[in-house]
Coordinates of C-alpha atoms and ligand atoms in Angstrom, one line a residue:
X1 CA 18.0 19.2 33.5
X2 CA 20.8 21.4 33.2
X3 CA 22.3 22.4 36.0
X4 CA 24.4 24.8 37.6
X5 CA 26.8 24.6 40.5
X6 CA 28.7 26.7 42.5
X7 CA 30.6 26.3 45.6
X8 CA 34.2 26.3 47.1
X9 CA 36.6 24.6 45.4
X10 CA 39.3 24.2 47.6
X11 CA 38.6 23.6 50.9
X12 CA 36.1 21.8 53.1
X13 CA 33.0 19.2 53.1
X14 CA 30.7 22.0 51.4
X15 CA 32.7 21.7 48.4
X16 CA 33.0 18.0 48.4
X17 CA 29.4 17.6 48.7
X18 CA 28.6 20.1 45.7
X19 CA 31.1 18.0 43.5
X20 CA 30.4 14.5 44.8
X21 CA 26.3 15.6 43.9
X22 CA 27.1 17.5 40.5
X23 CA 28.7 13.9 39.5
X24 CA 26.0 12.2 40.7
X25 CA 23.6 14.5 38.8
X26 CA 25.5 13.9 35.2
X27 CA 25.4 10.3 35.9
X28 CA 22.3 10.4 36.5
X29 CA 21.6 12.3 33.3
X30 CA 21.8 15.4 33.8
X31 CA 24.2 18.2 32.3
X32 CA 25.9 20.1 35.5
X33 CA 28.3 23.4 34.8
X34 CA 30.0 24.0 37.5
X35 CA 30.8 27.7 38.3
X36 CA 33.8 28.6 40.4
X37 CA 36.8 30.0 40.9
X38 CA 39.1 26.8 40.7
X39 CA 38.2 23.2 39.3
X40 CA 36.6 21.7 42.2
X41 CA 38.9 19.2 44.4
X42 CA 37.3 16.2 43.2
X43 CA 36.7 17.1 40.3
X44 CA 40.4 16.1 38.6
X45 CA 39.0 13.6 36.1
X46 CA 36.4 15.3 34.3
X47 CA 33.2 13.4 34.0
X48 CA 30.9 12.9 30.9
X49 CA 28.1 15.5 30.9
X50 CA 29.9 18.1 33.3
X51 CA 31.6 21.3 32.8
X52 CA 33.6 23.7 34.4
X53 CA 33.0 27.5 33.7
X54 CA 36.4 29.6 35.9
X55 CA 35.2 32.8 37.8
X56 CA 38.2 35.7 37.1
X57 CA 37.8 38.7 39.0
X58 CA 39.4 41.9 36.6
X59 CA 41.9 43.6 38.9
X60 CA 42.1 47.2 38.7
X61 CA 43.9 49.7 41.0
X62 CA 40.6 51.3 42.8
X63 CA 39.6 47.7 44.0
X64 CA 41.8 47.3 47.3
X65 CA 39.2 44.0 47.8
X66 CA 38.3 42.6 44.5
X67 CA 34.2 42.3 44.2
X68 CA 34.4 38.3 43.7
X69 CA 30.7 38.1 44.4
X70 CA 29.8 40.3 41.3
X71 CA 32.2 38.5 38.7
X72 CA 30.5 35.5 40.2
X73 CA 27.1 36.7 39.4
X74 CA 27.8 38.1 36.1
X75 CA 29.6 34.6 34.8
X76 CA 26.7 33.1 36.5
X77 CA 24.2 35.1 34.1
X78 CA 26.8 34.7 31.1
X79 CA 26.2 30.4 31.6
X80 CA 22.7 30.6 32.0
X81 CA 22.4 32.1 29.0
X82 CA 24.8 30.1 26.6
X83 CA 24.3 26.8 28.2
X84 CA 20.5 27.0 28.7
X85 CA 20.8 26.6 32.4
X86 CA 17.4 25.3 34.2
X87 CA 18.3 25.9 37.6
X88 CA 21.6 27.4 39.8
X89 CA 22.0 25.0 42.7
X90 CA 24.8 27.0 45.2
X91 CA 26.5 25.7 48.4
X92 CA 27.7 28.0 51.2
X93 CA 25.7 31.2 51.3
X94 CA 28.4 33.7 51.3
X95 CA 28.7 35.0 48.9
X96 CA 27.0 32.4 46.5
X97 CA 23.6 32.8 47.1
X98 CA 23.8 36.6 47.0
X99 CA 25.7 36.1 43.3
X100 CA 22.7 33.6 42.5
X101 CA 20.1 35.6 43.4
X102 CA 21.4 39.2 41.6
X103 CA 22.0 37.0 38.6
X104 CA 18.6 35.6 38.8
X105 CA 17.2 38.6 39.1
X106 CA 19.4 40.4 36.5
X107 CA 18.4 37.5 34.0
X108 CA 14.3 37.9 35.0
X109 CA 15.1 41.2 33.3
X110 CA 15.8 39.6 30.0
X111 CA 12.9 37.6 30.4
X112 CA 14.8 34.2 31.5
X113 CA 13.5 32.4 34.9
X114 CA 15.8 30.3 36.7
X115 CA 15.5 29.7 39.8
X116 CA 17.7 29.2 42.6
X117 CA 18.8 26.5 45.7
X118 CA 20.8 27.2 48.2
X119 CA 22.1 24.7 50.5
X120 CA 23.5 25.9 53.7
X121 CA 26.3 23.8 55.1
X122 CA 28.3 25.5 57.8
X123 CA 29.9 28.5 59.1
X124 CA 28.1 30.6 56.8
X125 CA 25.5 29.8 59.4
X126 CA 27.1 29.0 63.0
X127 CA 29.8 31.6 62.4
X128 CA 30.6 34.1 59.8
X129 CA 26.7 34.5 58.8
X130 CA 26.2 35.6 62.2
X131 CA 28.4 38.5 62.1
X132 CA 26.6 41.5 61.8
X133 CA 28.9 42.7 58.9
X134 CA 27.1 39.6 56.6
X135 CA 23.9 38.7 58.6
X136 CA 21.5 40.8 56.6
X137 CA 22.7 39.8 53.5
X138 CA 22.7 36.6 54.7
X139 CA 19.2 36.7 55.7
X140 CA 18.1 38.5 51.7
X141 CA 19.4 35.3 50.4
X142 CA 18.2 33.0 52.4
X143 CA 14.9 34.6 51.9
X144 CA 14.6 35.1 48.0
X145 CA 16.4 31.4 47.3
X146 CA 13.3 29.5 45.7
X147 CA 15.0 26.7 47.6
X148 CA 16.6 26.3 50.9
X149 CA 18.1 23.2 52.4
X150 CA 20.0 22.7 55.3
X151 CA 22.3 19.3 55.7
X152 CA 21.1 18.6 59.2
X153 CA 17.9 19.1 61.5
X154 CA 20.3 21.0 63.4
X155 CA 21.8 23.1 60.9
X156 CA 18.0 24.3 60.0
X157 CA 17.1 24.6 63.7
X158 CA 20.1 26.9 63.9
X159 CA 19.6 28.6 60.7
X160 CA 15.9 30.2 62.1
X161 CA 16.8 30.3 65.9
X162 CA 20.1 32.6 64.4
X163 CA 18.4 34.5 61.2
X164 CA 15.0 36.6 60.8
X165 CA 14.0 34.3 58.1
X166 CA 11.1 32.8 56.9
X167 CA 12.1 30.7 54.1
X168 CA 11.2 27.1 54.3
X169 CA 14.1 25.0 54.8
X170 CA 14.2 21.5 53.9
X171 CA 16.7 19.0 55.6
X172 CA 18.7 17.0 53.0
X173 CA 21.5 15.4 55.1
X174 CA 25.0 14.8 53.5
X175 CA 25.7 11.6 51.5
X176 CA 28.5 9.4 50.7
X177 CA 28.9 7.0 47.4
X178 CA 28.8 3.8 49.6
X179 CA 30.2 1.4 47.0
X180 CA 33.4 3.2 46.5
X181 CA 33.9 4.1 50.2
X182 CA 33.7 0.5 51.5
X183 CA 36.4 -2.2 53.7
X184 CA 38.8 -2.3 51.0
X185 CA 42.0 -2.9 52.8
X186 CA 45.5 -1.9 51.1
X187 CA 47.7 -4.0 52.3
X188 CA 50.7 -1.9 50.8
X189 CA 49.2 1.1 52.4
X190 CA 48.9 -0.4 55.6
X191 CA 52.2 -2.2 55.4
X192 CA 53.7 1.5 55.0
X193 CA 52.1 3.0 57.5
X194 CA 51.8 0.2 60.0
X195 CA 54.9 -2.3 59.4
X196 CA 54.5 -4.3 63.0
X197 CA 50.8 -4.8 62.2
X198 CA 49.9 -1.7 64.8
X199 CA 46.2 -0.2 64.7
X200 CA 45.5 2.5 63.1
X201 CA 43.5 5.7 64.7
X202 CA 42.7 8.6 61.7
X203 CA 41.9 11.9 62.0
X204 CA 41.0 13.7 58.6
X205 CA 40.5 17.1 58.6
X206 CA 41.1 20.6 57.3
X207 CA 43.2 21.6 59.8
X208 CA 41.3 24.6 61.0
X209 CA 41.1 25.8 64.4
X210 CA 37.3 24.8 64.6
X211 CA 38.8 20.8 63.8
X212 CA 40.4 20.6 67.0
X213 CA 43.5 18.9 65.4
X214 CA 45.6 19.4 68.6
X215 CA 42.8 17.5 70.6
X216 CA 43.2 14.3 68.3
X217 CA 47.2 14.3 69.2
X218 CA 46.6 14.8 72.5
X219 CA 43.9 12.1 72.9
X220 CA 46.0 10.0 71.0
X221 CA 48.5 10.1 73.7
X222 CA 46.7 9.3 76.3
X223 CA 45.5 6.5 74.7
X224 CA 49.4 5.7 74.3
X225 CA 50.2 6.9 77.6
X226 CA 47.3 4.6 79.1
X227 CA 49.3 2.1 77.7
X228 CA 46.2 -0.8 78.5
X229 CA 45.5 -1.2 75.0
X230 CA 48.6 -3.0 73.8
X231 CA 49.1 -4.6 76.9
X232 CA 45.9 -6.3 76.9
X233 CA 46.1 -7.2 73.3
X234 CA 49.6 -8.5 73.5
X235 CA 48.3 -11.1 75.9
X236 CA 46.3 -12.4 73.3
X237 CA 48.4 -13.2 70.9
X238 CA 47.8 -9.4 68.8
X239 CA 50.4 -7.3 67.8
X240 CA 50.5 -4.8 70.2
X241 CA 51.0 -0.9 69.4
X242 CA 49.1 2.0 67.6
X243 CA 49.3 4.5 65.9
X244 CA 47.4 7.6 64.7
X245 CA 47.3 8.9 61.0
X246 CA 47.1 12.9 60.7
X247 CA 45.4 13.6 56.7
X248 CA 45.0 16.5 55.5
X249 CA 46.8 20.5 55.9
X250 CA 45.8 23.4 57.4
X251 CA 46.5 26.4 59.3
X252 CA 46.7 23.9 62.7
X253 CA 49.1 21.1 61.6
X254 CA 52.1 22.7 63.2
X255 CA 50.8 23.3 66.2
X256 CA 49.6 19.3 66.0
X257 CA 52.8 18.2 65.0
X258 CA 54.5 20.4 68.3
X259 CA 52.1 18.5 70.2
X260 CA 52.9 15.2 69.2
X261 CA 56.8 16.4 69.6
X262 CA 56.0 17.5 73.2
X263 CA 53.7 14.8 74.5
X264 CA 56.2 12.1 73.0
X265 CA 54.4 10.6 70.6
X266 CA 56.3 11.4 67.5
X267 CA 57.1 8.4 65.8
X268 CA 53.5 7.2 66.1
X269 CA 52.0 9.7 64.5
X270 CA 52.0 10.2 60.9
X271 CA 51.3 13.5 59.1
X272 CA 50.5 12.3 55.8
X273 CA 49.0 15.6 54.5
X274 CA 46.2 16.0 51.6
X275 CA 45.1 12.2 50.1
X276 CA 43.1 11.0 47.7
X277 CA 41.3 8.3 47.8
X278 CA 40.7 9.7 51.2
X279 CA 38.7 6.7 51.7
X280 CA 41.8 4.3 51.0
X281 CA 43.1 5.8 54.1
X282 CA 39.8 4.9 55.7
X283 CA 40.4 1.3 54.7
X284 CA 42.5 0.6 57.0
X285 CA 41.6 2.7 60.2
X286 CA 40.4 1.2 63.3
X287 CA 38.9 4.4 64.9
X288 CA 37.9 7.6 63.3
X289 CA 38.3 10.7 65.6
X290 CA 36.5 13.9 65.0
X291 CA 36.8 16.6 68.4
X292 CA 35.5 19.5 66.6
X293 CA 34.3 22.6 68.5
X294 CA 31.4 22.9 65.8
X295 CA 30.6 20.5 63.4
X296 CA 27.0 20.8 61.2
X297 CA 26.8 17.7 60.2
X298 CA 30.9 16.0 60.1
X299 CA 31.1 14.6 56.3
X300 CA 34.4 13.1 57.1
X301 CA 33.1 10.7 60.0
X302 CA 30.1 9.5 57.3
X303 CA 33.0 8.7 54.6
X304 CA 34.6 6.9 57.9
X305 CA 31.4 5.2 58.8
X306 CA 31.0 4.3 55.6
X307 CA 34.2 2.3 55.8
X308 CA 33.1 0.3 58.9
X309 CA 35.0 2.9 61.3
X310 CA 33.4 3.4 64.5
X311 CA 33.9 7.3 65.8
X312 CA 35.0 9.3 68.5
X313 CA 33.3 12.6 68.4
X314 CA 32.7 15.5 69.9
X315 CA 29.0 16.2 70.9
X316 CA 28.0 19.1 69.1
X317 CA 25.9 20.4 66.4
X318 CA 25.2 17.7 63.5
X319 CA 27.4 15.2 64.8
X320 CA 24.7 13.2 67.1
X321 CA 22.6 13.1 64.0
X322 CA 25.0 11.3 62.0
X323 CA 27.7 9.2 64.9
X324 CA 25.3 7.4 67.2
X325 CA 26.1 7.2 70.8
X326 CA 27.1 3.5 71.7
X327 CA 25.7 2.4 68.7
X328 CA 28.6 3.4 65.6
X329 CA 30.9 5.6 68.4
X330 CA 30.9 7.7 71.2
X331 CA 30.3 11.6 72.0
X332 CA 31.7 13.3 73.8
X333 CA 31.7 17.7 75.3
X334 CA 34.0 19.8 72.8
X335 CA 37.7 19.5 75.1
X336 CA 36.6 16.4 77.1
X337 CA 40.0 14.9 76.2
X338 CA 39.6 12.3 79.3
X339 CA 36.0 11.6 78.1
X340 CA 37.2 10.8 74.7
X341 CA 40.1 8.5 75.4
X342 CA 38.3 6.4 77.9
X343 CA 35.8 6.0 74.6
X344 CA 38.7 5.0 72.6
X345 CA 39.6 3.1 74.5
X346 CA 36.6 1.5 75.5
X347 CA 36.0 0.1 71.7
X348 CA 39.7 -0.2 70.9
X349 CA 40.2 -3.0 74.1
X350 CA 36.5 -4.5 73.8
X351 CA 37.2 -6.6 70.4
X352 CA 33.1 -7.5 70.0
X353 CA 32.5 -3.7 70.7
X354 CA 34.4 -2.7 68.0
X355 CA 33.0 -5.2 65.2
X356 CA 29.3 -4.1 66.2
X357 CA 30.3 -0.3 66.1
X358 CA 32.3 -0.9 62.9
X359 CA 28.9 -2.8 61.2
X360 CA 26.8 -0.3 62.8
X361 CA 28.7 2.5 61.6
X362 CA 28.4 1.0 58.0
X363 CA 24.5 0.1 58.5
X364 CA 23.6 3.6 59.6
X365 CA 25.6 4.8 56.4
X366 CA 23.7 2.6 53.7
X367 CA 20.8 2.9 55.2
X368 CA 19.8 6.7 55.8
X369 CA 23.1 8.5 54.2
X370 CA 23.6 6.5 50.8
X371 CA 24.0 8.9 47.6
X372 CA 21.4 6.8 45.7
X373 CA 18.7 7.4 48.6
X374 CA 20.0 11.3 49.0
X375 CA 20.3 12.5 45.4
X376 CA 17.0 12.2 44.1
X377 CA 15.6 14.3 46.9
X378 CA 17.7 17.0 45.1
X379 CA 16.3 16.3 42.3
X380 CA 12.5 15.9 43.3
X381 CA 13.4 19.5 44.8
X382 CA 14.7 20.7 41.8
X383 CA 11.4 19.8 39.8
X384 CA 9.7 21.7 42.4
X385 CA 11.4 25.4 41.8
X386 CA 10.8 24.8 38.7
X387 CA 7.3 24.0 38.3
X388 CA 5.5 27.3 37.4
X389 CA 3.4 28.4 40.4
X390 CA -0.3 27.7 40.7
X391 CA -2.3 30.3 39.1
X392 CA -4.2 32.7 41.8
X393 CA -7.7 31.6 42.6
Ligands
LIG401 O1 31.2 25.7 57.3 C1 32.4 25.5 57.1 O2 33.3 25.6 57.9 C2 32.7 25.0 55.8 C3 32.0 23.8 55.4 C4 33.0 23.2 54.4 O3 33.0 23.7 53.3 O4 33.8 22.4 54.9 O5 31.9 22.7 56.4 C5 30.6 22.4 56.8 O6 30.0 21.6 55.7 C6 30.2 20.2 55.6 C7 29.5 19.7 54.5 O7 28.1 19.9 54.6 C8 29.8 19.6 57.0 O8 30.0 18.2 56.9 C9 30.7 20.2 58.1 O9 30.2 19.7 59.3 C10 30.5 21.7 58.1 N1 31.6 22.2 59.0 C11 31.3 22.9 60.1 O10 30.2 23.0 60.5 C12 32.5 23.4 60.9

């Protein structure tokens, strides 16, 4: 097939996702174009069989808010016509599955039918959907997709408890390539980051308000504060000490770095900003902590899972569908900090705790979140758009 993508290239899981499954696609055979506005994160290397087609939006002086969403749909229309596109596959539904479904229709005109997915990921559901400004837009393109997933059972329970839609809306969940985000310990990362052999506690995030940043610092310290932790391992022979590794940038990292000032913790926390390999980082954690305020499904704790981390999370949205209570972490309410450091430090003290959550965490990932188990039910979704409809009796 030949595929098109579109999503956000700079920010976020929903992004990640749409290049991590474009890749997967091309490897898989397919062609993929993808159609945005910047060369997709993860994208650096370019990959046989994929393409990258920019979005510019023509300034002129009458446009105080340049109409993004049109140029979008018109270099949609422009690829689907010169590289013989089967099928636009967007992520995040504002604007992109507006864009997808005018240039659908636009091209239906010319007498070329491709037809359109949309997967929902996020706050283009839980938050800036709902606003009445976008809703019923929203709800068009939700409607006239010729495929709608969602990437968790909550996500689609949301989506029809929020919107006036009918659409059917099939669950796909997230996925994560669980060969390259393994236990691969870098010992000269570790030695950098950790020199006295402390543990490591990650937090990888965007940085926006809805992350909670300020919450992992401030966990993190009573964790430090609560002092048991290196105490009790220092009796046994363990290094004691830990510390907490802050990855990624975002509107929130100062106020997470005043925190960590504040509650005294600066010189065990490290801001280390945006990294890739994110999941060599991963490597070498001990605990992943996610206290997000909303979180459809948390992509960041699967690629932690993935790496035998076991979680602390906030229970909210996706996240029980993904982090297992007792089994790969704990959950917790959004702002029980108390809640969340006894957790951590329940499986940081408890040695056999934390190598069952850390193999469970990696179990639950291969088993039910793998990209070879997830990607074909894009594709077997795919052939189903595309089959022409059933005659009428
Ligand atoms: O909805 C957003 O805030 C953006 C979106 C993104 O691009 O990061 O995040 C969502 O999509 C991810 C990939 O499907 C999910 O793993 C995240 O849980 C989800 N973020 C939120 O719901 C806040």
């Amino acid at each position: 097939m030949t595929i098109g993508i579109t999503c956000y290239p700079t920010f976020g899981g929903s992004g990640v996702v749409a290049t991590e499954l474009g890749k997967a696609l091309a490897r898989r055979g397919h062609t993929v174009h993808f159609i945005a506005y910047a060369l997709p994160l993860r994208l650096e290397h370019m990959v046989e069989n994929v393409f990258f087609h920019e979005v510019r939006v023509n300034t002129y002086p009458l446009f105080e808010y340049p109409p993004y969403a049109l140029a979008l749909a018109s270099k949609m229309i422009d690829v689907a016509q010169h590289e013989g596109l089967d099928l636009l596959h967007v992520h995040y539904a504002i604007p992109h599955a507006t864009s997808a479904v005018l240039a659908r229709d636009i091209l239906r005109s010319k007498g070329i039918d491709i037809p359109v997915v949309t997967t929902l990921h996020g706050t283009d559901i839980t938050l800036v959907g709902k606003d009445p400004g976008f809703k019923p837009v929203v709800e068009h393109a939700i409607d006239t997709s010729d495929g709608v997933t969602a990437v968790s059972d909550w996500l689609r329970r949301e989506t029809f408890d929020s919107f006036d839609v009918t659409s059917e809306i099939e669950v796909i969940p997230n996925f994560v390539d669980t060969e390259r985000f393994t236990r691969q310990p870098k010992d000269h990362f570790k030695r950098a980051v950790a020199p006295d052999g402390e543990r490591l506690i990650a937090h990888v995030s965007n940085f926006r308000k809805v992350k909670r940043a300020v919450d992992a610092v401030e966990v993190f310290a009573r964790l430090h504060a609560a002092g048991a932790w290196p105490r009790e391992h220092a009796r046994h022979g363990e290094p004691g000490g830990v510390k907490l590794l802050m990855v990624g940038d975002g509107p929130d990292r100062a106020a997470a770095e005043s925190k960590a000032r504040e509650a005294g913790v600066w010189n065990e926390v490290r801001f280390i900003g945006k990294q890739e390999p994110v999941e060599e980082i991963l490597s070498i954690a001990d605990l992943f902590l996610m206290p997000s305020a909303s979180e459809t499904f948390g992509l960041a704790a699967l690629e932690a899972m993935a790496c035998g981390v076991p979680i602390v999370s906030s229970d909210v949205g996706g996240l029980p569908e993904v982090n297992i209570e007792g089994e790969t972490g704990f959950l917790r309410p959004v702002g029980d900090l108390e809640g969340m450091t006894q957790a951590a430090q329940t499986i940081m003290t408890q040695p056999d705790l934390h190598a069952r959550m850390a193999a469970a965490a990696r179990a639950v990932a291969v088993d039910r979140y793998d990209i070879d188990t997830i990607v074909p039910r894009y594709e077997e979704l795919y052939a189903r758009v595309m089959a022409p409809a059933a005659p009428v009796a």
